[in-house]
PDB file of C-alpha atoms and ligand atoms in Angstrom:
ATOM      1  CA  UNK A   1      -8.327  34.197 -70.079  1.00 40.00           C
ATOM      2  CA  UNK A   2     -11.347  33.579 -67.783  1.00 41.00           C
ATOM      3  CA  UNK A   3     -10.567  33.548 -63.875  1.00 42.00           C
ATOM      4  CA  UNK A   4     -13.322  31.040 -63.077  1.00 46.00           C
ATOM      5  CA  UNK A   5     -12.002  28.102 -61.854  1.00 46.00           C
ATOM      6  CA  UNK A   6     -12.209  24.577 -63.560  1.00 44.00           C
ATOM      7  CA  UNK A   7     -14.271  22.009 -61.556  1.00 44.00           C
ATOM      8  CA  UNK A   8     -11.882  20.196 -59.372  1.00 45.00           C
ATOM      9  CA  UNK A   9     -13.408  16.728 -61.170  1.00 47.00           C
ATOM     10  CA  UNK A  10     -11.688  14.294 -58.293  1.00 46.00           C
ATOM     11  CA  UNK A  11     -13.903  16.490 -55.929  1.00 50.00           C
ATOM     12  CA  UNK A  12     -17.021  16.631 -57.610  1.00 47.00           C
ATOM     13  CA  UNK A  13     -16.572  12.482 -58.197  1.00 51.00           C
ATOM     14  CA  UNK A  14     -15.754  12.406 -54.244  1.00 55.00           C
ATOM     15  CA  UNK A  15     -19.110  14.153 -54.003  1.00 59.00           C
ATOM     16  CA  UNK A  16     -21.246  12.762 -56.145  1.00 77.00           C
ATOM     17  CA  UNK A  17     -19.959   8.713 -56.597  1.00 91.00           C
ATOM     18  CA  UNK A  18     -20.705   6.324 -54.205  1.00 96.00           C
ATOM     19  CA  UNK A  19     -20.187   2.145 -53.758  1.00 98.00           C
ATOM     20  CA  UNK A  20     -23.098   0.060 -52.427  1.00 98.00           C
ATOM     21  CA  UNK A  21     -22.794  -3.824 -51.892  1.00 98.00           C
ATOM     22  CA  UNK A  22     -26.092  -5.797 -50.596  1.00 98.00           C
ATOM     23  CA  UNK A  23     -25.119  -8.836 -48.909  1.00 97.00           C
ATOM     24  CA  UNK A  24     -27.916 -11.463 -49.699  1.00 94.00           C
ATOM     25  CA  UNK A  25     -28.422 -15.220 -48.614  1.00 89.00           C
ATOM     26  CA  UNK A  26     -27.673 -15.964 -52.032  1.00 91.00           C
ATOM     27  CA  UNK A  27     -25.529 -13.066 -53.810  1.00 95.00           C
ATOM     28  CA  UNK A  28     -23.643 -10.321 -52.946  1.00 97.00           C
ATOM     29  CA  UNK A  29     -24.054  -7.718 -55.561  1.00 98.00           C
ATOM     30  CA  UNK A  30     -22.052  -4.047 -55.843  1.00 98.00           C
ATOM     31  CA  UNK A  31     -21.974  -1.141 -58.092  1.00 98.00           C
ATOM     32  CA  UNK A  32     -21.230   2.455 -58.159  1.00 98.00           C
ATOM     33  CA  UNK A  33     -23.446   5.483 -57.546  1.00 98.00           C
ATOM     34  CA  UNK A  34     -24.376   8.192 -58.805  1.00 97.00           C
ATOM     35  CA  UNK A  35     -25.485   9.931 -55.067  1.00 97.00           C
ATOM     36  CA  UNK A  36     -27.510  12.981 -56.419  1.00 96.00           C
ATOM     37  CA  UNK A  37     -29.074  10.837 -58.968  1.00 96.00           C
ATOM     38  CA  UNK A  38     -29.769   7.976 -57.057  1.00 97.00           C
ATOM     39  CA  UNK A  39     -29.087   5.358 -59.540  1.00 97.00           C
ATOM     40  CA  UNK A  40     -26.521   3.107 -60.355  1.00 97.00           C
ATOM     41  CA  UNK A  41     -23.351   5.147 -62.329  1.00 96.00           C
ATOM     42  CA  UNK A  42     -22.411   1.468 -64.118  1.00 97.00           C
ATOM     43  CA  UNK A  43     -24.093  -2.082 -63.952  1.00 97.00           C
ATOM     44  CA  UNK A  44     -23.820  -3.565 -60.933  1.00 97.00           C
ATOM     45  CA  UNK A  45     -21.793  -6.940 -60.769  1.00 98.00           C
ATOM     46  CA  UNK A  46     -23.416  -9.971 -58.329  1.00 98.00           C
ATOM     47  CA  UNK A  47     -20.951 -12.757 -56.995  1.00 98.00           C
ATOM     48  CA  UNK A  48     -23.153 -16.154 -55.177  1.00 97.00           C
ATOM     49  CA  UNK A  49     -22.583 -16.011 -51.840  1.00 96.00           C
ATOM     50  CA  UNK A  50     -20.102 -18.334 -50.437  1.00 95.00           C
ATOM     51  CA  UNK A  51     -21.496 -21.294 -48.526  1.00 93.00           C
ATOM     52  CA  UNK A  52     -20.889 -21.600 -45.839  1.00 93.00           C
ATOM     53  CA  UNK A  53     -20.963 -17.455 -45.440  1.00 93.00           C
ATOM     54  CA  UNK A  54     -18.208 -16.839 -43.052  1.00 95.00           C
ATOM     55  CA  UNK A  55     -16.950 -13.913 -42.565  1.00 96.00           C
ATOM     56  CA  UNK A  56     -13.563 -14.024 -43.955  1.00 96.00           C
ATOM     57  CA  UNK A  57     -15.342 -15.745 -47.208  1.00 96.00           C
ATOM     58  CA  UNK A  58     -17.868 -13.130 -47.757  1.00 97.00           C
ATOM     59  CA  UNK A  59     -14.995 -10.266 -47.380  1.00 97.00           C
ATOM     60  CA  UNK A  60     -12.898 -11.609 -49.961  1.00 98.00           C
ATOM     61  CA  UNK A  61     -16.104 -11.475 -52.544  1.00 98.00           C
ATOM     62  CA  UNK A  62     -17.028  -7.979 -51.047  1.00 98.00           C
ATOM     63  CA  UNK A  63     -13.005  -7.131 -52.163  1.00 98.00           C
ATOM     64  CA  UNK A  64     -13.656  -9.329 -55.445  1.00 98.00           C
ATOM     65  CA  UNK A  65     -16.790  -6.730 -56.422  1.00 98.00           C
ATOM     66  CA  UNK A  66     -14.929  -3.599 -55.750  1.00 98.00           C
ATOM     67  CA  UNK A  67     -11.364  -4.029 -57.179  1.00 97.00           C
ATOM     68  CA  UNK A  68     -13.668  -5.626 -60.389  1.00 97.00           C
ATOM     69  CA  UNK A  69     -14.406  -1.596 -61.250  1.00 97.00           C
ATOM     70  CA  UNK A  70     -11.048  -0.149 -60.661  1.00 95.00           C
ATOM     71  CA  UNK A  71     -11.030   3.536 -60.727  1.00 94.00           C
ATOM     72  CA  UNK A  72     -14.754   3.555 -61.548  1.00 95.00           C
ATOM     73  CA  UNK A  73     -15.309   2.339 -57.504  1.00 96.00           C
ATOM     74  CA  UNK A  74     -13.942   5.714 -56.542  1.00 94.00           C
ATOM     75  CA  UNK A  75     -11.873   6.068 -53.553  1.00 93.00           C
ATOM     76  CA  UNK A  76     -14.858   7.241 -50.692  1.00 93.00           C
ATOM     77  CA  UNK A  77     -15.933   4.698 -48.247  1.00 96.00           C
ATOM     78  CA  UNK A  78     -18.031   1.788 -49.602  1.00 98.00           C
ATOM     79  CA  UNK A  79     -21.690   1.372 -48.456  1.00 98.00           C
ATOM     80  CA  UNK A  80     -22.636  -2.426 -47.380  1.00 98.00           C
ATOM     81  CA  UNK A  81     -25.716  -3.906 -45.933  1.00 98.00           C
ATOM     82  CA  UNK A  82     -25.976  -6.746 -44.060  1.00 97.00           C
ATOM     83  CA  UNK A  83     -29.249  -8.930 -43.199  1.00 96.00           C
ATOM     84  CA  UNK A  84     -28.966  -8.352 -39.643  1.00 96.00           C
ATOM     85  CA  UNK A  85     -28.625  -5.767 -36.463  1.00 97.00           C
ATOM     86  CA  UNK A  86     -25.326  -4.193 -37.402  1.00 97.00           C
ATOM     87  CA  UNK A  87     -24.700  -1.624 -34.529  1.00 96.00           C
ATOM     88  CA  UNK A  88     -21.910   0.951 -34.817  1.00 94.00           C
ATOM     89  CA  UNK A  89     -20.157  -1.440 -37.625  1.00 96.00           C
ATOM     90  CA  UNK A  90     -20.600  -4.605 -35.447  1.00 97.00           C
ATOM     91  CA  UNK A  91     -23.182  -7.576 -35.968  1.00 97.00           C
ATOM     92  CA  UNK A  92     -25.198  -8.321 -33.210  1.00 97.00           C
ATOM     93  CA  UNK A  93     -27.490 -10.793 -34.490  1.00 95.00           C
ATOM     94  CA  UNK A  94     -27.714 -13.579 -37.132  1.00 91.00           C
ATOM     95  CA  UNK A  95     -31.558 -14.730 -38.069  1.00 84.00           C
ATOM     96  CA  UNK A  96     -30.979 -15.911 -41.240  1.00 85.00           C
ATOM     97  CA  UNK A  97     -27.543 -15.699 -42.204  1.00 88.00           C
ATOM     98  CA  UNK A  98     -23.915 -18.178 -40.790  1.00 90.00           C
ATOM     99  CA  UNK A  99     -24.167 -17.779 -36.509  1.00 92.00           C
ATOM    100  CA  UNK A 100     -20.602 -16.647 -36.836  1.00 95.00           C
ATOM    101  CA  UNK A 101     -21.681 -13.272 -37.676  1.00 96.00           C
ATOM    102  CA  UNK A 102     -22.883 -12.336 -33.861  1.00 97.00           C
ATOM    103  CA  UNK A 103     -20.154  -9.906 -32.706  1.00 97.00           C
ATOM    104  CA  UNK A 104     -17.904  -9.414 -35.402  1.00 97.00           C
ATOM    105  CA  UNK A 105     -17.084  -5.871 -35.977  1.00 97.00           C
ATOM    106  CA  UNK A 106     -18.048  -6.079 -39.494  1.00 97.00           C
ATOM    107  CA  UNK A 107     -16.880  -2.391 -40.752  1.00 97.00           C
ATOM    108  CA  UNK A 108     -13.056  -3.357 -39.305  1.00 97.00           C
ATOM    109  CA  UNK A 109     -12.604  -6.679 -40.788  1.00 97.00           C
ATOM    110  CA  UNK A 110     -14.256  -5.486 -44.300  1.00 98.00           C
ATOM    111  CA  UNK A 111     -12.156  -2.342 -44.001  1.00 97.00           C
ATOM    112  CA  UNK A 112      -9.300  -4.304 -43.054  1.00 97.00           C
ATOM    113  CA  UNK A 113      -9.221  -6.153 -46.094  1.00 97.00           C
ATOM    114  CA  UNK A 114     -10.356  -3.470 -48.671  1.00 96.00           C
ATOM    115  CA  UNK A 115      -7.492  -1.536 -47.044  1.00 95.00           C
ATOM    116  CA  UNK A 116     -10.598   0.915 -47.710  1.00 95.00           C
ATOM    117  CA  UNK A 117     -13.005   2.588 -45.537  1.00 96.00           C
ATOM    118  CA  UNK A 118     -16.059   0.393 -45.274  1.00 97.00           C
ATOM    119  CA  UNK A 119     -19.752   1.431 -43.603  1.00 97.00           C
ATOM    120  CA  UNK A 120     -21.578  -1.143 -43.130  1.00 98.00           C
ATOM    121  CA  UNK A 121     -25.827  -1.104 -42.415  1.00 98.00           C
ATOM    122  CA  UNK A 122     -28.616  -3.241 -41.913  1.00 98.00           C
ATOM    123  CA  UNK A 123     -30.012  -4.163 -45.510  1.00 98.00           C
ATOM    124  CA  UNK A 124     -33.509  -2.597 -44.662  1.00 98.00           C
ATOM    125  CA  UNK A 125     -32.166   0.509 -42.821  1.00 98.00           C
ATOM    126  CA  UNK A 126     -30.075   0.471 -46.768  1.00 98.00           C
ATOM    127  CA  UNK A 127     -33.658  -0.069 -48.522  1.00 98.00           C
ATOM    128  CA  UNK A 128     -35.276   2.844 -46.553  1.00 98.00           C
ATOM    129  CA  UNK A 129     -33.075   5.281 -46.637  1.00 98.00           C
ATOM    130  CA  UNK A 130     -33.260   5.022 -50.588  1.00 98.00           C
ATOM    131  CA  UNK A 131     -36.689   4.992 -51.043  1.00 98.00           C
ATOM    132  CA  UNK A 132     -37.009   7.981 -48.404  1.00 98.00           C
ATOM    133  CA  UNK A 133     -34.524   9.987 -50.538  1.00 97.00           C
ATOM    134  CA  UNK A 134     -35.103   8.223 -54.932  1.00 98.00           C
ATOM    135  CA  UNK A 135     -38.131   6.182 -54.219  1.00 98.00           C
ATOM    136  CA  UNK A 136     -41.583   5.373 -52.881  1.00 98.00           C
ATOM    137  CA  UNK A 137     -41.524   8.050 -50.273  1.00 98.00           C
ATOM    138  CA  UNK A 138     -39.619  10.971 -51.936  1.00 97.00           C
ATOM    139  CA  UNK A 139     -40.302  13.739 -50.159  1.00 87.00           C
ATOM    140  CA  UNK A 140     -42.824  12.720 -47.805  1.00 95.00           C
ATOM    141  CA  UNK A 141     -43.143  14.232 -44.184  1.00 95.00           C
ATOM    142  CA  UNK A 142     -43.606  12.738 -41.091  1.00 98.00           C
ATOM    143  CA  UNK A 143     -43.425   9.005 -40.331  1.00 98.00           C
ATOM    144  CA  UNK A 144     -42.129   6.301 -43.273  1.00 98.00           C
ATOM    145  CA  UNK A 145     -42.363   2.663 -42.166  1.00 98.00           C
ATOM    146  CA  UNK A 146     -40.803   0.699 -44.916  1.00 98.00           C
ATOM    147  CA  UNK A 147     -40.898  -2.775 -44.657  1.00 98.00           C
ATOM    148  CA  UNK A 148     -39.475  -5.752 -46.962  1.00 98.00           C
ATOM    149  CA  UNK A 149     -40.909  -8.538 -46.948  1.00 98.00           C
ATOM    150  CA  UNK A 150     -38.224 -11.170 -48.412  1.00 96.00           C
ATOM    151  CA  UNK A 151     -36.367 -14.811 -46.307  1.00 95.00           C
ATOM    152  CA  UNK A 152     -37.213 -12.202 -43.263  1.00 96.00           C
ATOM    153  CA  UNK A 153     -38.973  -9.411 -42.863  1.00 98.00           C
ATOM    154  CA  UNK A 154     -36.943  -6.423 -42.606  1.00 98.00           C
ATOM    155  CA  UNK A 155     -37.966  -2.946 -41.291  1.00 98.00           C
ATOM    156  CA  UNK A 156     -36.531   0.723 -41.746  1.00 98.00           C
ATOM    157  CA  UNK A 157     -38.429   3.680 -39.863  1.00 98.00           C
ATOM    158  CA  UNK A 158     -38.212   7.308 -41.160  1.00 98.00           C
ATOM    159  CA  UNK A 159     -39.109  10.391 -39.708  1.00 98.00           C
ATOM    160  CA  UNK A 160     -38.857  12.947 -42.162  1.00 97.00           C
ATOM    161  CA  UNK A 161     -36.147  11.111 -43.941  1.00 96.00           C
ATOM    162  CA  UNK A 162     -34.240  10.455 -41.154  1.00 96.00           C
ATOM    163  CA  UNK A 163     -33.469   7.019 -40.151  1.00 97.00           C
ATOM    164  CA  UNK A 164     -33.967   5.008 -36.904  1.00 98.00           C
ATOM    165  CA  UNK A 165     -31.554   2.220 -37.415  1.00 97.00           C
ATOM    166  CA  UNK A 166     -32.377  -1.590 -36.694  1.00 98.00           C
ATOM    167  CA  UNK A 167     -35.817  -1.332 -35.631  1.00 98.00           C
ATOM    168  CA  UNK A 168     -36.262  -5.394 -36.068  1.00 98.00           C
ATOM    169  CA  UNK A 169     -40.143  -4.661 -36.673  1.00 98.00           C
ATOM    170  CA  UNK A 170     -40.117  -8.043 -38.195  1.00 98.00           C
ATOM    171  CA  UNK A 171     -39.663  -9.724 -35.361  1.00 98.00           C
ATOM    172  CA  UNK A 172     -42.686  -8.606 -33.878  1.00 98.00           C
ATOM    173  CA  UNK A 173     -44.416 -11.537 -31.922  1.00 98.00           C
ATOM    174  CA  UNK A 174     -47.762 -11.809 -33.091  1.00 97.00           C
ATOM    175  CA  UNK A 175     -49.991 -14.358 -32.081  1.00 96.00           C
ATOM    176  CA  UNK A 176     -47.044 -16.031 -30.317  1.00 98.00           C
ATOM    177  CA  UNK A 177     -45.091 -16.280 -33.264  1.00 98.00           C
ATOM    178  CA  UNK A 178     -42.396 -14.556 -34.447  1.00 98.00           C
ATOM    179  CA  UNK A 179     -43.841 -12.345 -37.036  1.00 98.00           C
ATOM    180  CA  UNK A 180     -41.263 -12.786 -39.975  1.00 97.00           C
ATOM    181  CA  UNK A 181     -41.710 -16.878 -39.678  1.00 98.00           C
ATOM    182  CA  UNK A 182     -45.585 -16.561 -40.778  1.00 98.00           C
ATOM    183  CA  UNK A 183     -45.958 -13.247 -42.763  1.00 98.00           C
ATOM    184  CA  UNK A 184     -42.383 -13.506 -45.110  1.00 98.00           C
ATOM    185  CA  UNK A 185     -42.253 -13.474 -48.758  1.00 98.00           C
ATOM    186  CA  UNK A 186     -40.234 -17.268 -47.764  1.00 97.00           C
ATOM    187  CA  UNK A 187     -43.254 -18.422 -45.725  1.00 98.00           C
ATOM    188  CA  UNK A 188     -45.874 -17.675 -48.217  1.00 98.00           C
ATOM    189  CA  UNK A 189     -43.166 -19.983 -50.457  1.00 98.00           C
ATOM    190  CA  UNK A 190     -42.678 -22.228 -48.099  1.00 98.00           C
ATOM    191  CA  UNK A 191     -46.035 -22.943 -47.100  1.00 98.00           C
ATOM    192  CA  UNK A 192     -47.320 -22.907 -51.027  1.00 98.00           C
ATOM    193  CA  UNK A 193     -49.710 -19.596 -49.650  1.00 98.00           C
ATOM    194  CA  UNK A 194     -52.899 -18.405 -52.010  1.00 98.00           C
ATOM    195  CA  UNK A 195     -52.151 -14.663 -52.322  1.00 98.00           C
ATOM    196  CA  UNK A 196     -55.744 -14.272 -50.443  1.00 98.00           C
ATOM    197  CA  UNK A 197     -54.130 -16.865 -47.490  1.00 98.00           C
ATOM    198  CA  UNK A 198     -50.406 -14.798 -47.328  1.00 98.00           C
ATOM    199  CA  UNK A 199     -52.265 -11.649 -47.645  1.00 98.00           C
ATOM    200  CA  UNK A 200     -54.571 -12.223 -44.413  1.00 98.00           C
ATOM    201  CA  UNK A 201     -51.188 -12.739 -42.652  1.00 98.00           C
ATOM    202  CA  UNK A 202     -49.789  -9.511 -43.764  1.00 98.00           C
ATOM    203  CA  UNK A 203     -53.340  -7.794 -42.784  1.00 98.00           C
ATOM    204  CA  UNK A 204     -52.690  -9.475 -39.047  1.00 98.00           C
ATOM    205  CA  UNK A 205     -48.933  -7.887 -39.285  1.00 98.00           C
ATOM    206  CA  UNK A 206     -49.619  -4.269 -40.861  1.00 98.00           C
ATOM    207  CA  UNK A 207     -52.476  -3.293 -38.605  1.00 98.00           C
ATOM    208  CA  UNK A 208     -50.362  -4.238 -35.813  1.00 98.00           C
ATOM    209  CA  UNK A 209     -47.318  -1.953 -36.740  1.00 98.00           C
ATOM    210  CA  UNK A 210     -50.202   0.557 -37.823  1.00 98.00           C
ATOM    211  CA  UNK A 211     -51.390   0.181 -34.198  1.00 98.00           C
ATOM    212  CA  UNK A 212     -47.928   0.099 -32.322  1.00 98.00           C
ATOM    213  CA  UNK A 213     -46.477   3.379 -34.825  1.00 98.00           C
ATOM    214  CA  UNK A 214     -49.443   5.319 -36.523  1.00 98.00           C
ATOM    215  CA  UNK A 215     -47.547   6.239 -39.772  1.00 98.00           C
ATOM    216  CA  UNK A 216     -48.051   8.221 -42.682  1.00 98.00           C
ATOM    217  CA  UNK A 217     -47.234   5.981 -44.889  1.00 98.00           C
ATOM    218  CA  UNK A 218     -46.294   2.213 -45.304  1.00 98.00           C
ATOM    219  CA  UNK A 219     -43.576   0.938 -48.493  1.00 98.00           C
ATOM    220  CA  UNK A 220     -43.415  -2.170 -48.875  1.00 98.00           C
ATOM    221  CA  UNK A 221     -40.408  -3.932 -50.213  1.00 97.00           C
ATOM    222  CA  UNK A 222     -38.290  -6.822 -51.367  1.00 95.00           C
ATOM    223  CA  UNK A 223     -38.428  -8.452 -54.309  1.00 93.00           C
ATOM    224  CA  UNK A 224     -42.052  -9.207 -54.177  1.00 96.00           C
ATOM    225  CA  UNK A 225     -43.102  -6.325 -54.367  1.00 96.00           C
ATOM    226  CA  UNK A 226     -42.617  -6.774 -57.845  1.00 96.00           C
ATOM    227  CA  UNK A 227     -45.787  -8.184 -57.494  1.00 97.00           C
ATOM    228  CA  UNK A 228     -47.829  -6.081 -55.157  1.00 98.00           C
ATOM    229  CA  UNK A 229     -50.782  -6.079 -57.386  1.00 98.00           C
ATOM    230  CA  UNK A 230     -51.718  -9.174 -56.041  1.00 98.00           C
ATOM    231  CA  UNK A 231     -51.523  -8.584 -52.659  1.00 98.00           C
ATOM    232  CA  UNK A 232     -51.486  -5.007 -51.790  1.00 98.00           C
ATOM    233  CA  UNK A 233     -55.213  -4.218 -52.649  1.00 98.00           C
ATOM    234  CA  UNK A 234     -56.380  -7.399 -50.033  1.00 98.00           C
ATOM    235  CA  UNK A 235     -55.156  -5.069 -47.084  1.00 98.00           C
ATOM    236  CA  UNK A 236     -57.651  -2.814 -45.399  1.00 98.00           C
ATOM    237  CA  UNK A 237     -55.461  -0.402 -43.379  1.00 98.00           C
ATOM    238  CA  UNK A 238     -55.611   2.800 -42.129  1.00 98.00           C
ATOM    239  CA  UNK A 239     -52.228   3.840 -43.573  1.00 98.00           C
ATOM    240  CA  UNK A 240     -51.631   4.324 -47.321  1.00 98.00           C
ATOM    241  CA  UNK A 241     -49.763   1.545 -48.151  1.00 98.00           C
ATOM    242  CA  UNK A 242     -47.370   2.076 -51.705  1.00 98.00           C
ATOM    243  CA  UNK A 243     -44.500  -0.696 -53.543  1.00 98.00           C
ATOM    244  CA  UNK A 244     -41.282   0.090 -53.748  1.00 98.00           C
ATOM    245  CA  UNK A 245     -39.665   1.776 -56.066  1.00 97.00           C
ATOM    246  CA  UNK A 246     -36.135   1.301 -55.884  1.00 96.00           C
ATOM    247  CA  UNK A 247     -36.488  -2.742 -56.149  1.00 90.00           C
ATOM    248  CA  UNK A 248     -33.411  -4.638 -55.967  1.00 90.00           C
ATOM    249  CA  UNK A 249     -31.213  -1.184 -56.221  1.00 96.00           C
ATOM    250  CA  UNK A 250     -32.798  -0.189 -53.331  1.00 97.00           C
ATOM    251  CA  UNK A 251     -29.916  -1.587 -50.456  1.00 98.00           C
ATOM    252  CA  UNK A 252     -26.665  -0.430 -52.529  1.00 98.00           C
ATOM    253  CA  UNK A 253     -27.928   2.743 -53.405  1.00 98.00           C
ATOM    254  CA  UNK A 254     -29.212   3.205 -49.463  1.00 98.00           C
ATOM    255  CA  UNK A 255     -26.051   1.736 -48.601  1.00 98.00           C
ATOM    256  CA  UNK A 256     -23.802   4.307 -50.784  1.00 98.00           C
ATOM    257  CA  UNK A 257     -26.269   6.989 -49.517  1.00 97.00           C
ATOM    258  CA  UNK A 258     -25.359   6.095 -45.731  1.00 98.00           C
ATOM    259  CA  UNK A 259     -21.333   5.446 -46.563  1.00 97.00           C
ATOM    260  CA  UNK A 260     -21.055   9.109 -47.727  1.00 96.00           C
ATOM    261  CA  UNK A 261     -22.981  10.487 -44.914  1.00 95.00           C
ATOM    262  CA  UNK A 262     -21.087   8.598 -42.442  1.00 89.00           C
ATOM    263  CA  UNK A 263     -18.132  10.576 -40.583  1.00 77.00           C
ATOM    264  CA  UNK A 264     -15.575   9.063 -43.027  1.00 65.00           C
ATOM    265  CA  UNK A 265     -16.972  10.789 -45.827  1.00 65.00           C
ATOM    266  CA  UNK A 266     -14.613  12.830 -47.949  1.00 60.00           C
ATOM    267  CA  UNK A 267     -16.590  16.660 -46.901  1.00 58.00           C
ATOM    268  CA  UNK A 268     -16.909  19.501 -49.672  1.00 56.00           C
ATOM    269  CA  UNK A 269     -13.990  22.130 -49.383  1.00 58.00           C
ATOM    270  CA  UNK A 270     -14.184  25.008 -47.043  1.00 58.00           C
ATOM    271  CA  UNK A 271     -14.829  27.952 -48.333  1.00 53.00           C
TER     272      UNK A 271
HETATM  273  C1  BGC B   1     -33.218  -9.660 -39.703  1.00 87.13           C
HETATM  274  C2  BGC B   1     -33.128  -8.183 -40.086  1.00 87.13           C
HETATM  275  C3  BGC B   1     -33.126  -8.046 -41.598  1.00 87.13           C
HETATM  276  C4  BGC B   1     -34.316  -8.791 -42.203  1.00 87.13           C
HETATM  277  C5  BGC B   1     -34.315  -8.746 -43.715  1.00 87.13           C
HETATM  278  C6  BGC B   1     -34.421 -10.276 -40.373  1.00 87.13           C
HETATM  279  O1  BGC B   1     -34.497 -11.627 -40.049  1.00 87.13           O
HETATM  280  O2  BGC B   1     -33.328  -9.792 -38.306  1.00 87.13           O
HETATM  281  O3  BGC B   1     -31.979  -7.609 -39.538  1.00 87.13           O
HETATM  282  O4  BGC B   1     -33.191  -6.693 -41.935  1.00 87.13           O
HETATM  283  O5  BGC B   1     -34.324 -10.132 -41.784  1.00 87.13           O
HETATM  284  O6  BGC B   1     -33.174  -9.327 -44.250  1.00 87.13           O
END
């Protein structure tokens, strides 16, 4: 009989599953992960958002999505992002989602009610962090600025694939406006924008990141960058700037990523 040992398969799936959920103005969708291939390990399921998007209401479709997969959601703590400053679990601010958000220690009421260990990140911070480690800006050195450009304009900073959580670059004031209200995938809707018109915007708010950061290289997400082709080659910058690749995966798999990683996380045996 051989002495080597079986895999200890509960350990490797503690290793190598995740569960991201992305929190969006108009759905909250989940899946699991596979964390070393960066993808999702089953389709994901999406839920609309409640309206109005309280708290309690969005953490009973948060425990809706998980308890959907049954064992296939693992047992690790669940990645979630959230479209707003979420500092050590809590939510500070509220630009685009229900004011009742400020302050609520989103990682204890969601844990609370998974009766589950929750992690909860800013949906950008989520986006970068997957395209830094699956995507767009796999293996590149130095500084990432990854932006997505969506209702607001979201940013995630890298250095050398480490994050610097809830930089807010979209709410840069440019021109005396706040940057996300003219240069957003929602204002170019909004305001009917050519892609030459929405395009000079985002000129006026790349150069001045490129200016205030100098990075190596610029990813631009959200789910127009679908359609960078149109816009991408208008901008004359210094900085290389690249789509996503990731796309609408991008925030669970970031969020699984950043669940695992966080001090909660089931660690590897001892040896
Ligand atoms: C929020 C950010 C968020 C971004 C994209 C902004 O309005 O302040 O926290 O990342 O929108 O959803």
């Amino acid at each position: 009989m051989s002495t080597d040992q079986p895999p200890l398969t509960a350990e490797i799936s503690a290793l190598t599953g995740g569960f991201g959920i992305d929190i969006g103005g108009s759905g909250i969708k989940g899946a699991p992960v596979d964390l070393t291939e960066g993808r999702f390990a089953a389709e994901r399921l999406r839920i609309p958002t409640p309206q109005p998007s309280t708290p309690g209401a969005v953490a009973d479709v948060v425990a809706e999505i998980v308890e959907s997969f049954g064992e296939a959601a693992g047992t690790g703590p669940v990645g979630v992002t959230f479209p707003a400053v979420i500092q050590h679990g809590v939510a500070r601010t509220a630009a685009n989602v229900d004011k009742t958000w400020i302050d609520t220690d989103v990682d204890t009421l969601f844990t609370a009610r998974l009766n589950r260990s929750v992690h909860v990140v800013n949906d950008a911070d989520a986006a970068g962090v997957a395209e830094a480690r699956f995507g767009a800006a796999r293996d590149t050195k130095g500084l990432v600025v990854v932006v997505t450009l969506g209702t607001g304009i979201g940013s995630a900073v890298l250095l050398d694939g480490k994050l610097m959580p809830n930089t807010e670059l979209g709410h840069l004031e440019i021109d005396g406006h706040d940057a996300e209200s003219r240069a957003a995938d929602s204002a170019r809707e909004r305001e009917d924008l050519s892609w030459e018109k929405w395009a000079h915007r985002l000129q006026n708010y790349f150069s001045t990141v490129e200016n205030l950061f100098w990075p190596d290289l610029f990813v631009v997400g959200g789910g127009v960058s679908k359609k960078s082709s149109k816009f991408l080659p208008l901008l004359d910058l210094r900085t290389p700037i690249v789509p996503a690749q990731l796309l609408n995966d991008a925030g669970i798999i970031g969020a699984a990523v950043l669940a695992a990683e966080s001090p909660d996380a089931p660690r590897p045996p001892a040896h």
